[in-house]
Amino acid sequence: MTMPRFHIIEGDICTMAVDAIVNAANSTLLGGGGVDGVIHRAAGPALLAYCRQLQGCDTGDAKLSPGFLLPARAVIHTVGPVWRGGQQGEAELLASCYRRCIQLAEAEGFKSIAFPAISCGVYAYPHREATEIAVATLRRCTPNSALQNIYLVAFSSEMAAHWAAACAAASPSAGSRHAL
Ligand code: APR
């Protein structure tokens, strides 16, 4: 086992045929807007029915569901912190989201996982700080992982640039860019 390869993907996470896509959910796990909304729409109503029995999720934690109608085998739902200025433990809670998602993916024996930029939309986390926390956490918790590929998905070229800068800052050799 080695450190997974990191890939930057610009596009819609719902189209990715990976073992798991990560959903930036809220604590109810009952859907919402943003990437949560598109994942639920693409997965179909069975996802909501399944999530109802998960009984919510704490901020910084993550829970697993099947992918249902999605090309991805599974969805890992995580609840990022709402940005409140940076003095309310947001950085550690965001890092915890990425850590918990990796833990769940490794426990399932997954080889590939795709992340959106957790908390970088409705939850208003500053994009540079959030992507730096994400990449640093992912690299720190996967030195010898069964995961082979980690996809960092951007829904805009601005976010793709943040992912690339965070990967470059973490390691000059990491962070190859692939268009969808
Ligand atoms: N594919 C990939 N990334 C996407 C997609 C998509 N189809 N749609 C949106 N994004 C990006 C956004 O551009 C942003 O960079 O996902 C990132 C996370 O944004 P949000 O989805 O708004 O998630 P977040 O900021 O974590 O807020 C979570 O929003 O949708 C509600 O129910 C959700 O209450 C929760 C809150």
Coordinates of N, CA, C and O and ligand atoms in Angstrom, one line a residue:
M1 N 0.9 -1.2 0.0 CA 0.0 0.0 0.0 C 0.9 1.2 0.0 O 1.9 1.3 0.7
T2 N 0.5 2.2 -0.7 CA 1.3 3.5 -0.8 C 0.3 4.7 -0.7 O -0.9 4.5 -0.6
M3 N 0.8 5.9 -0.9 CA -0.1 7.0 -0.8 C -0.8 7.1 -2.1 O -0.3 6.8 -3.2
P4 N -2.1 7.3 -2.1 CA -2.9 7.4 -3.3 C -2.5 8.5 -4.2 O -1.8 9.5 -3.8
R5 N -2.8 8.4 -5.5 CA -2.6 9.5 -6.4 C -3.8 10.5 -6.3 O -4.9 10.1 -6.1
F6 N -3.4 11.8 -6.3 CA -4.4 12.8 -6.2 C -4.7 13.4 -7.6 O -3.8 13.6 -8.4
H7 N -6.0 13.5 -8.0 CA -6.4 14.0 -9.3 C -7.3 15.2 -9.1 O -8.2 15.2 -8.2
I8 N -7.2 16.3 -9.9 CA -8.1 17.4 -9.8 C -9.1 17.3 -11.0 O -8.6 17.1 -12.1
I9 N -10.4 17.3 -10.7 CA -11.4 17.1 -11.7 C -12.3 18.3 -11.7 O -12.8 18.7 -10.6
E10 N -12.5 18.9 -12.9 CA -13.5 20.0 -12.9 C -14.8 19.5 -13.5 O -14.8 19.1 -14.7
G11 N -15.8 19.5 -12.7 CA -17.1 19.0 -13.3 C -18.1 18.6 -12.2 O -17.9 19.0 -11.0
D12 N -19.0 17.8 -12.6 CA -20.1 17.3 -11.7 C -19.8 16.0 -11.0 O -19.6 15.0 -11.7
I13 N -19.7 16.0 -9.7 CA -19.3 14.8 -9.0 C -20.2 13.7 -9.2 O -19.9 12.5 -9.1
C14 N -21.5 14.0 -9.5 CA -22.5 12.9 -9.7 C -22.2 12.0 -10.9 O -22.8 10.9 -11.0
T15 N -21.4 12.5 -11.8 CA -21.1 11.7 -13.0 C -20.0 10.7 -12.8 O -19.7 9.9 -13.7
M16 N -19.3 10.7 -11.6 CA -18.1 10.0 -11.4 C -18.3 8.5 -11.0 O -19.0 8.2 -10.0
A17 N -17.8 7.6 -11.8 CA -17.9 6.2 -11.5 C -16.8 5.7 -10.7 O -15.8 5.1 -11.1
V18 N -16.8 6.1 -9.4 CA -15.8 5.8 -8.4 C -16.4 4.9 -7.3 O -17.7 4.7 -7.3
D19 N -15.6 4.4 -6.4 CA -16.2 3.6 -5.4 C -17.1 4.4 -4.5 O -18.2 4.0 -4.0
A20 N -16.6 5.7 -4.2 CA -17.5 6.5 -3.3 C -17.3 8.0 -3.7 O -16.2 8.5 -4.0
I21 N -18.5 8.7 -3.8 CA -18.4 10.1 -3.8 C -18.8 10.7 -2.5 O -19.6 10.0 -1.8
V22 N -18.2 11.8 -2.1 CA -18.5 12.4 -0.8 C -19.6 13.5 -1.0 O -19.5 14.2 -2.0
N23 N -20.6 13.5 -0.1 CA -21.6 14.5 -0.2 C -21.4 15.5 0.9 O -21.2 15.1 2.1
A24 N -21.4 16.8 0.6 CA -21.4 17.8 1.6 C -22.8 18.1 2.1 O -23.5 18.9 1.6
A25 N -23.1 17.3 3.1 CA -24.5 17.3 3.6 C -24.7 18.2 4.8 O -23.8 19.0 5.2
N26 N -25.9 18.2 5.3 CA -26.2 18.9 6.6 C -26.5 17.8 7.6 O -26.7 16.7 7.3
S27 N -26.7 18.3 8.9 CA -26.7 17.3 10.0 C -28.0 16.4 9.9 O -28.0 15.3 10.6
T28 N -29.0 16.8 9.2 CA -30.2 16.0 9.1 C -30.0 14.8 8.1 O -30.7 13.8 8.2
L29 N -29.1 14.9 7.2 CA -28.8 14.0 6.1 C -30.1 13.8 5.2 O -30.3 12.8 4.6
L30 N -31.0 14.8 5.3 CA -32.2 14.6 4.5 C -32.2 15.5 3.3 O -33.3 15.9 2.7
G31 N -31.0 15.8 2.7 CA -30.9 16.5 1.5 C -30.9 18.0 1.7 O -31.1 18.5 2.8
G32 N -30.7 18.8 0.6 CA -30.6 20.2 0.7 C -30.3 20.8 -0.6 O -30.8 20.2 -1.6
G33 N -29.6 21.9 -0.7 CA -29.2 22.5 -2.0 C -27.9 22.0 -2.4 O -27.5 20.9 -2.1
G34 N -27.2 22.8 -3.1 CA -25.8 22.6 -3.5 C -25.5 21.1 -4.0 O -26.4 20.5 -4.6
V35 N -24.4 20.6 -3.6 CA -24.0 19.3 -4.1 C -24.9 18.2 -3.5 O -25.2 17.2 -4.1
D36 N -25.4 18.5 -2.2 CA -26.3 17.6 -1.5 C -27.6 17.4 -2.4 O -28.1 16.3 -2.6
G37 N -28.1 18.5 -2.9 CA -29.3 18.5 -3.7 C -29.1 17.7 -5.0 O -29.9 16.8 -5.4
V38 N -28.0 17.9 -5.7 CA -27.8 17.2 -7.0 C -27.5 15.7 -6.8 O -27.9 14.9 -7.6
I39 N -26.8 15.4 -5.7 CA -26.5 14.0 -5.4 C -27.9 13.3 -5.1 O -28.1 12.2 -5.7
H40 N -28.7 13.9 -4.3 CA -30.0 13.2 -4.0 C -30.9 13.1 -5.3 O -31.5 12.0 -5.5
R41 N -30.8 14.1 -6.1 CA -31.6 14.0 -7.4 C -31.1 12.9 -8.3 O -31.8 12.1 -8.8
A42 N -29.8 12.8 -8.4 CA -29.2 11.8 -9.3 C -29.3 10.4 -8.7 O -29.5 9.4 -9.5
A43 N -29.2 10.3 -7.4 CA -29.3 8.9 -6.8 C -30.7 8.4 -6.8 O -30.9 7.2 -6.7
G44 N -31.7 9.3 -6.7 CA -33.1 8.9 -6.7 C -33.6 8.8 -5.3 O -32.9 8.9 -4.3
P45 N -34.9 8.6 -5.2 CA -35.6 8.7 -3.9 C -35.2 7.6 -2.8 O -35.3 7.8 -1.6
A46 N -34.6 6.5 -3.3 CA -34.1 5.5 -2.4 C -33.0 6.0 -1.5 O -32.9 5.6 -0.3
L47 N -32.3 7.0 -2.0 CA -31.2 7.6 -1.1 C -31.8 8.3 0.1 O -31.3 8.0 1.2
L48 N -32.8 9.1 -0.1 CA -33.4 9.8 1.0 C -34.0 8.8 2.0 O -33.9 8.9 3.2
A49 N -34.7 7.7 1.4 CA -35.3 6.7 2.3 C -34.2 6.1 3.2 O -34.4 5.8 4.4
Y50 N -33.1 5.8 2.5 CA -32.0 5.1 3.3 C -31.4 6.1 4.3 O -31.2 5.7 5.5
C51 N -31.3 7.4 4.0 CA -30.7 8.3 4.9 C -31.5 8.6 6.1 O -31.1 8.9 7.2
R52 N -32.8 8.4 5.9 CA -33.8 8.6 7.1 C -33.4 7.7 8.2 O -33.4 8.1 9.4
Q53 N -32.9 6.5 7.9 CA -32.6 5.5 9.0 C -31.2 5.7 9.5 O -30.8 5.1 10.5
L54 N -30.5 6.7 8.9 CA -29.1 6.9 9.5 C -29.2 7.9 10.7 O -28.2 8.0 11.4
Q55 N -30.4 8.5 10.8 CA -30.6 9.4 12.0 C -29.6 10.5 12.2 O -29.1 10.7 13.3
G56 N -29.3 11.2 11.1 CA -28.5 12.4 11.1 C -27.0 12.1 11.3 O -26.6 10.9 11.3
C57 N -26.3 13.2 11.3 CA -24.8 13.1 11.4 C -24.2 14.3 12.0 O -24.7 15.4 11.7
D58 N -23.3 14.1 12.9 CA -22.7 15.3 13.6 C -21.7 16.0 12.6 O -21.1 15.4 11.8
T59 N -21.6 17.3 12.9 CA -20.6 18.1 12.1 C -19.2 17.4 12.3 O -18.8 17.1 13.5
G60 N -18.4 17.2 11.3 CA -17.1 16.6 11.4 C -17.2 15.1 11.3 O -16.1 14.4 11.2
D61 N -18.4 14.5 11.3 CA -18.5 13.1 11.2 C -19.0 12.7 9.8 O -19.2 13.6 8.9
A62 N -19.0 11.4 9.5 CA -19.4 11.0 8.1 C -20.2 9.6 8.2 O -19.9 8.8 9.2
K63 N -21.1 9.4 7.3 CA -21.9 8.2 7.3 C -22.0 7.7 5.9 O -22.1 8.5 4.9
L64 N -22.1 6.3 5.7 CA -22.1 5.7 4.4 C -23.5 5.3 3.9 O -24.3 4.9 4.7
S65 N -23.7 5.4 2.6 CA -24.9 4.9 2.0 C -24.6 4.3 0.7 O -23.5 4.6 0.1
P66 N -25.4 3.4 0.1 CA -25.2 3.0 -1.3 C -25.4 4.2 -2.2 O -25.9 5.2 -1.8
G67 N -24.9 4.0 -3.4 CA -25.1 5.1 -4.4 C -26.4 5.0 -5.2 O -26.7 6.0 -5.9
F68 N -27.1 3.9 -5.1 CA -28.4 3.7 -5.8 C -28.2 4.1 -7.3 O -27.4 3.4 -7.9
L69 N -28.9 5.0 -7.8 CA -28.9 5.3 -9.3 C -27.6 6.0 -9.7 O -27.4 6.2 -10.9
L70 N -26.8 6.4 -8.8 CA -25.5 7.1 -9.2 C -24.5 6.1 -9.8 O -24.6 4.9 -9.5
P71 N -23.6 6.5 -10.7 CA -22.6 5.6 -11.2 C -21.6 5.2 -10.0 O -21.0 4.2 -10.1
A72 N -21.5 6.0 -9.0 CA -20.7 5.6 -7.8 C -21.3 4.5 -7.0 O -22.6 4.5 -6.9
R73 N -20.5 3.6 -6.5 CA -21.0 2.5 -5.7 C -21.7 3.0 -4.4 O -22.7 2.4 -3.9
A74 N -21.1 4.0 -3.8 CA -21.5 4.5 -2.5 C -21.4 6.0 -2.4 O -20.7 6.7 -3.2
V75 N -22.1 6.5 -1.4 CA -22.0 8.0 -1.1 C -21.6 8.0 0.4 O -22.2 7.3 1.2
I76 N -20.6 8.8 0.6 CA -20.2 9.1 2.0 C -20.6 10.5 2.4 O -20.2 11.4 1.8
H77 N -21.6 10.6 3.3 CA -22.2 11.8 3.6 C -21.4 12.4 4.8 O -21.3 11.7 5.8
T78 N -20.9 13.6 4.7 CA -20.2 14.3 5.7 C -20.8 15.6 5.9 O -21.4 16.2 5.0
V79 N -20.7 16.1 7.2 CA -21.2 17.5 7.5 C -20.1 18.4 7.9 O -19.4 18.2 8.9
G80 N -19.8 19.3 7.0 CA -18.8 20.3 7.2 C -19.2 21.4 8.2 O -20.4 21.6 8.4
P81 N -18.2 22.1 8.7 CA -18.6 23.3 9.6 C -19.0 24.5 8.8 O -18.6 24.7 7.6
V82 N -19.9 25.2 9.4 CA -20.3 26.5 8.8 C -19.2 27.5 9.2 O -18.7 27.5 10.4
W83 N -18.7 28.3 8.2 CA -17.6 29.3 8.6 C -18.2 30.4 9.4 O -19.1 31.0 9.1
R84 N -17.6 30.6 10.6 CA -18.0 31.6 11.5 C -16.8 32.5 11.9 O -16.8 33.0 13.0
G85 N -15.9 32.6 11.0 CA -14.8 33.6 11.3 C -13.5 32.9 11.6 O -12.4 33.5 11.7
G86 N -13.5 31.6 11.9 CA -12.3 30.8 12.1 C -11.9 30.6 13.5 O -10.9 29.9 13.8
Q87 N -12.7 31.1 14.5 CA -12.4 31.0 15.9 C -13.3 30.0 16.6 O -13.3 30.0 17.8
Q88 N -14.1 29.2 15.9 CA -15.0 28.3 16.5 C -14.6 26.8 16.2 O -15.5 26.0 16.1
G89 N -13.4 26.6 15.9 CA -12.9 25.2 15.7 C -13.2 24.7 14.3 O -13.2 23.5 14.0
E90 N -13.5 25.6 13.4 CA -13.9 25.2 12.0 C -12.8 24.4 11.3 O -13.1 23.4 10.7
A91 N -11.5 24.8 11.5 CA -10.4 24.1 10.8 C -10.4 22.6 11.2 O -10.3 21.7 10.4
E92 N -10.5 22.3 12.5 CA -10.4 21.0 13.0 C -11.6 20.2 12.6 O -11.6 19.0 12.2
L93 N -12.8 20.8 12.6 CA -14.0 20.1 12.2 C -13.9 19.8 10.7 O -14.3 18.7 10.3
L94 N -13.4 20.7 9.9 CA -13.3 20.4 8.4 C -12.3 19.2 8.2 O -12.5 18.3 7.5
A95 N -11.1 19.3 8.9 CA -10.2 18.2 8.8 C -10.8 16.9 9.2 O -10.6 15.8 8.6
S96 N -11.6 16.9 10.2 CA -12.3 15.7 10.7 C -13.2 15.1 9.6 O -13.3 13.9 9.5
C97 N -13.8 16.0 8.8 CA -14.7 15.5 7.8 C -13.9 14.6 6.8 O -14.2 13.5 6.4
Y98 N -12.7 15.1 6.4 CA -11.9 14.4 5.4 C -11.3 13.1 6.0 O -11.3 12.1 5.4
R99 N -10.9 13.2 7.3 CA -10.4 12.0 8.0 C -11.4 10.9 8.1 O -11.2 9.8 7.7
R100 N -12.6 11.3 8.5 CA -13.7 10.3 8.7 C -14.1 9.7 7.4 O -14.4 8.5 7.3
C101 N -14.1 10.5 6.3 CA -14.5 9.9 5.0 C -13.4 8.9 4.5 O -13.8 7.8 4.0
I102 N -12.2 9.2 4.8 CA -11.1 8.2 4.4 C -11.2 7.0 5.2 O -11.1 5.8 4.7
Q103 N -11.5 7.1 6.6 CA -11.7 6.0 7.4 C -12.8 5.1 6.9 O -12.6 3.8 6.8
L104 N -13.9 5.6 6.6 CA -15.1 4.8 6.1 C -14.7 4.2 4.8 O -15.0 3.0 4.6
A105 N -14.1 4.9 3.9 CA -13.7 4.3 2.6 C -12.7 3.2 2.7 O -12.9 2.1 2.1
E106 N -11.7 3.3 3.6 CA -10.8 2.3 3.8 C -11.4 1.1 4.5 O -11.1 -0.1 4.2
A107 N -12.3 1.3 5.4 CA -13.0 0.2 6.1 C -13.8 -0.6 5.1 O -14.0 -1.8 5.3
E108 N -14.3 0.0 4.0 CA -15.1 -0.7 3.0 C -14.2 -1.3 1.9 O -14.7 -1.9 1.0
G109 N -12.9 -1.0 2.0 CA -12.0 -1.6 1.0 C -12.0 -0.8 -0.3 O -11.7 -1.4 -1.4
F110 N -12.5 0.4 -0.3 CA -12.7 1.2 -1.6 C -11.3 1.5 -2.1 O -10.3 1.7 -1.4
K111 N -11.2 1.6 -3.4 CA -9.9 2.0 -4.1 C -10.0 3.4 -4.6 O -8.9 4.0 -4.9
S112 N -11.2 4.0 -4.7 CA -11.3 5.4 -5.3 C -12.4 6.2 -4.6 O -13.4 5.6 -4.2
I113 N -12.1 7.5 -4.4 CA -13.0 8.3 -3.7 C -12.9 9.7 -4.3 O -11.8 10.2 -4.7
A114 N -14.1 10.4 -4.4 CA -14.1 11.7 -5.0 C -14.7 12.7 -3.9 O -15.8 12.4 -3.4
F115 N -14.0 13.8 -3.7 CA -14.5 14.8 -2.7 C -14.9 16.1 -3.5 O -14.2 16.6 -4.3
P116 N -16.1 16.7 -3.1 CA -16.3 18.1 -3.4 C -15.5 18.9 -2.4 O -15.0 18.4 -1.5
A117 N -15.6 20.2 -2.6 CA -14.9 21.2 -1.7 C -15.8 21.4 -0.5 O -16.7 22.3 -0.5
I118 N -15.7 20.5 0.5 CA -16.7 20.6 1.6 C -16.7 22.0 2.3 O -15.6 22.6 2.5
S119 N -17.8 22.4 2.6 CA -18.1 23.7 3.3 C -17.8 24.9 2.4 O -17.9 26.1 3.0
C120 N -17.4 24.8 1.2 CA -17.0 25.9 0.4 C -18.1 26.6 -0.4 O -17.9 27.5 -1.2
G121 N -19.3 26.1 -0.2 CA -20.5 26.8 -0.8 C -21.4 27.5 0.2 O -21.0 28.5 0.8
V122 N -22.5 26.9 0.4 CA -23.5 27.5 1.4 C -22.8 27.8 2.7 O -23.1 28.8 3.4
Y123 N -21.9 26.9 3.1 CA -21.3 27.0 4.5 C -20.1 28.1 4.5 O -19.5 28.3 5.5
A124 N -19.8 28.6 3.3 CA -19.0 29.8 3.2 C -17.6 29.8 3.7 O -17.0 30.8 4.1
Y125 N -17.0 28.6 3.8 CA -15.6 28.4 4.2 C -14.7 29.1 3.1 O -14.9 28.8 1.9
P126 N -13.7 29.9 3.5 CA -12.8 30.5 2.5 C -12.1 29.4 1.7 O -11.6 28.4 2.3
H127 N -12.1 29.5 0.4 CA -11.7 28.4 -0.5 C -10.2 28.1 -0.3 O -9.9 26.9 -0.3
R128 N -9.3 29.0 -0.2 CA -7.9 28.7 -0.1 C -7.7 27.9 1.2 O -7.1 26.8 1.2
E129 N -8.1 28.4 2.3 CA -7.9 27.7 3.6 C -8.5 26.3 3.6 O -7.9 25.3 4.0
A130 N -9.7 26.2 3.1 CA -10.5 24.9 3.1 C -9.7 23.9 2.2 O -9.6 22.7 2.7
T131 N -9.2 24.3 1.1 CA -8.5 23.3 0.2 C -7.2 22.9 0.8 O -6.7 21.8 0.7
E132 N -6.5 23.9 1.4 CA -5.2 23.6 2.1 C -5.4 22.6 3.2 O -4.7 21.6 3.4
I133 N -6.5 22.8 4.0 CA -6.8 21.8 5.1 C -7.1 20.5 4.5 O -6.7 19.4 5.0
A134 N -7.9 20.5 3.5 CA -8.3 19.2 2.9 C -7.1 18.4 2.4 O -6.9 17.2 2.8
V135 N -6.2 19.0 1.6 CA -5.1 18.3 1.0 C -4.1 17.9 2.1 O -3.7 16.7 2.1
A136 N -3.9 18.8 3.1 CA -2.9 18.4 4.1 C -3.5 17.2 4.9 O -2.8 16.3 5.3
T137 N -4.8 17.2 5.2 CA -5.4 16.2 6.0 C -5.4 14.9 5.2 O -5.0 13.8 5.7
L138 N -5.7 14.9 3.9 CA -5.8 13.7 3.1 C -4.4 13.1 3.0 O -4.3 11.9 3.1
R139 N -3.4 13.9 2.8 CA -2.0 13.4 2.7 C -1.6 12.8 4.0 O -1.0 11.7 4.0
R140 N -1.9 13.4 5.1 CA -1.5 13.0 6.4 C -2.1 11.7 6.8 O -1.5 10.8 7.4
C141 N -3.4 11.4 6.3 CA -4.1 10.2 6.8 C -4.0 9.1 5.8 O -4.7 8.1 6.0
T142 N -3.3 9.2 4.7 CA -3.2 8.1 3.7 C -1.8 7.8 3.3 O -1.5 7.6 2.2
P143 N -0.8 7.7 4.3 CA 0.6 7.5 3.9 C 0.7 6.0 3.3 O 1.4 5.8 2.3
N144 N -0.1 5.1 3.9 CA 0.0 3.7 3.4 C -1.5 3.2 3.3 O -2.0 2.6 4.2
S145 N -2.2 3.6 2.2 CA -3.6 3.4 2.1 C -3.9 2.4 1.0 O -3.2 2.3 0.0
A146 N -5.0 1.7 1.2 CA -5.6 0.8 0.2 C -6.2 1.6 -0.9 O -6.4 1.1 -2.0
L147 N -6.5 2.9 -0.6 CA -7.1 3.8 -1.6 C -6.0 4.0 -2.7 O -4.8 4.3 -2.3
Q148 N -6.4 4.0 -4.0 CA -5.4 4.2 -5.0 C -5.5 5.6 -5.6 O -4.6 6.2 -6.1
N149 N -6.8 6.1 -5.7 CA -7.0 7.4 -6.3 C -8.0 8.2 -5.5 O -9.1 7.8 -5.1
I150 N -7.6 9.5 -5.3 CA -8.4 10.5 -4.6 C -8.7 11.6 -5.6 O -7.7 12.2 -6.1
Y151 N -9.9 11.8 -5.9 CA -10.3 12.9 -6.8 C -10.8 14.1 -6.1 O -11.7 14.0 -5.2
L152 N -10.2 15.2 -6.4 CA -10.6 16.5 -5.8 C -11.5 17.2 -6.8 O -10.9 17.6 -7.9
V153 N -12.8 17.3 -6.6 CA -13.7 17.8 -7.7 C -14.0 19.3 -7.5 O -14.3 19.7 -6.3
A154 N -13.9 20.0 -8.5 CA -14.2 21.4 -8.5 C -15.4 21.7 -9.4 O -15.4 21.1 -10.5
F155 N -16.3 22.5 -9.0 CA -17.4 22.9 -9.8 C -17.2 24.2 -10.5 O -18.1 24.7 -11.2
S156 N -16.0 24.7 -10.4 CA -15.6 25.9 -11.1 C -14.1 25.9 -11.3 O -13.4 25.2 -10.6
S157 N -13.7 26.7 -12.3 CA -12.2 26.8 -12.6 C -11.5 27.5 -11.4 O -10.4 27.2 -11.1
E158 N -12.3 28.4 -10.7 CA -11.7 29.0 -9.5 C -11.4 28.0 -8.5 O -10.3 28.0 -7.9
M159 N -12.3 27.1 -8.2 CA -12.0 26.1 -7.2 C -11.0 25.1 -7.7 O -10.1 24.6 -6.9
A160 N -10.9 24.8 -9.0 CA -9.9 23.9 -9.5 C -8.5 24.5 -9.2 O -7.6 23.8 -8.9
A161 N -8.4 25.8 -9.4 CA -7.2 26.5 -9.1 C -6.8 26.4 -7.7 O -5.6 26.2 -7.3
H162 N -7.8 26.5 -6.8 CA -7.5 26.4 -5.4 C -7.0 25.0 -5.0 O -6.0 24.8 -4.3
W163 N -7.6 23.9 -5.6 CA -7.2 22.6 -5.4 C -5.7 22.4 -5.9 O -4.9 21.8 -5.2
A164 N -5.5 22.9 -7.1 CA -4.1 22.8 -7.7 C -3.1 23.5 -6.8 O -2.0 22.9 -6.5
A165 N -3.4 24.7 -6.3 CA -2.5 25.4 -5.4 C -2.2 24.6 -4.1 O -1.1 24.5 -3.7
A166 N -3.3 24.1 -3.6 CA -3.1 23.3 -2.3 C -2.3 22.1 -2.5 O -1.5 21.7 -1.7
C167 N -2.5 21.4 -3.7 CA -1.7 20.2 -4.0 C -0.2 20.6 -4.2 O 0.7 19.9 -3.7
A168 N 0.0 21.7 -4.9 CA 1.4 22.1 -5.2 C 2.1 22.5 -3.9 O 3.2 22.1 -3.7
A169 N 1.3 23.1 -3.0 CA 1.9 23.6 -1.7 C 2.3 22.3 -0.9 O 3.3 22.3 -0.2
A170 N 1.5 21.3 -1.0 CA 1.7 20.1 -0.1 C 2.8 19.2 -0.7 O 3.6 18.6 0.0
S171 N 2.9 19.2 -2.0 CA 4.0 18.4 -2.6 C 4.1 18.7 -4.1 O 3.2 18.6 -4.8
P172 N 5.3 19.2 -4.5 CA 5.5 19.6 -5.9 C 5.0 18.5 -6.9 O 4.5 18.8 -8.0
S173 N 5.1 17.2 -6.5 CA 4.8 16.2 -7.5 C 3.3 15.8 -7.5 O 2.9 15.1 -8.4
A174 N 2.6 16.3 -6.5 CA 1.1 15.8 -6.4 C 0.3 16.8 -7.3 O 0.7 17.8 -7.7
G175 N -1.0 16.3 -7.5 CA -2.0 17.2 -8.1 C -1.9 17.3 -9.6 O -1.6 18.3 -10.2
S176 N -2.2 16.2 -10.3 CA -2.3 16.3 -11.8 C -3.7 16.7 -12.1 O -4.7 16.3 -11.5
R177 N -3.9 17.5 -13.2 CA -5.2 18.0 -13.5 C -5.8 17.3 -14.6 O -5.2 17.0 -15.6
H178 N -7.1 16.8 -14.5 CA -7.8 16.1 -15.5 C -9.1 16.8 -15.8 O -9.8 17.0 -14.8
A179 N -9.4 17.1 -17.0 CA -10.8 17.6 -17.2 C -11.7 16.4 -17.3 O -11.3 15.3 -17.6
L180 N -13.0 16.6 -17.0 CA -14.0 15.5 -17.1 C -14.1 15.0 -18.5 O -14.2 15.9 -19.4
Ligands
APR1 N1 -20.2 18.6 -8.3 C1 -19.1 19.0 -7.6 N2 -19.1 20.0 -6.7 C2 -20.3 20.7 -6.6 C3 -21.5 20.4 -7.3 C4 -21.4 19.2 -8.2 N3 -22.5 18.8 -8.9 N4 -22.4 21.3 -6.9 C5 -21.9 22.1 -6.1 N5 -20.6 21.8 -5.9 C6 -19.6 22.5 -5.0 C7 -19.8 23.9 -4.7 O1 -19.5 24.8 -5.8 C8 -18.9 24.1 -3.5 O2 -17.6 24.4 -4.0 O3 -19.5 21.8 -3.8 C9 -18.9 22.7 -2.8 C10 -19.7 22.6 -1.6 O4 -20.8 23.5 -1.6 P1 -22.3 23.1 -1.0 O5 -22.9 22.1 -1.8 O6 -23.0 24.4 -0.9 O7 -21.9 22.5 0.4 P2 -21.5 23.2 1.8 O8 -20.9 24.6 1.5 O9 -20.7 22.2 2.5 O10 -22.9 23.5 2.5 C11 -23.6 22.4 2.9 O11 -25.6 23.2 1.8 O12 -26.6 22.0 0.2 C12 -26.7 22.3 1.5 O13 -27.7 20.4 2.5 C13 -26.5 21.1 2.3 O14 -27.0 22.3 4.3 C14 -26.0 21.8 3.6 C15 -25.1 22.9 3.0

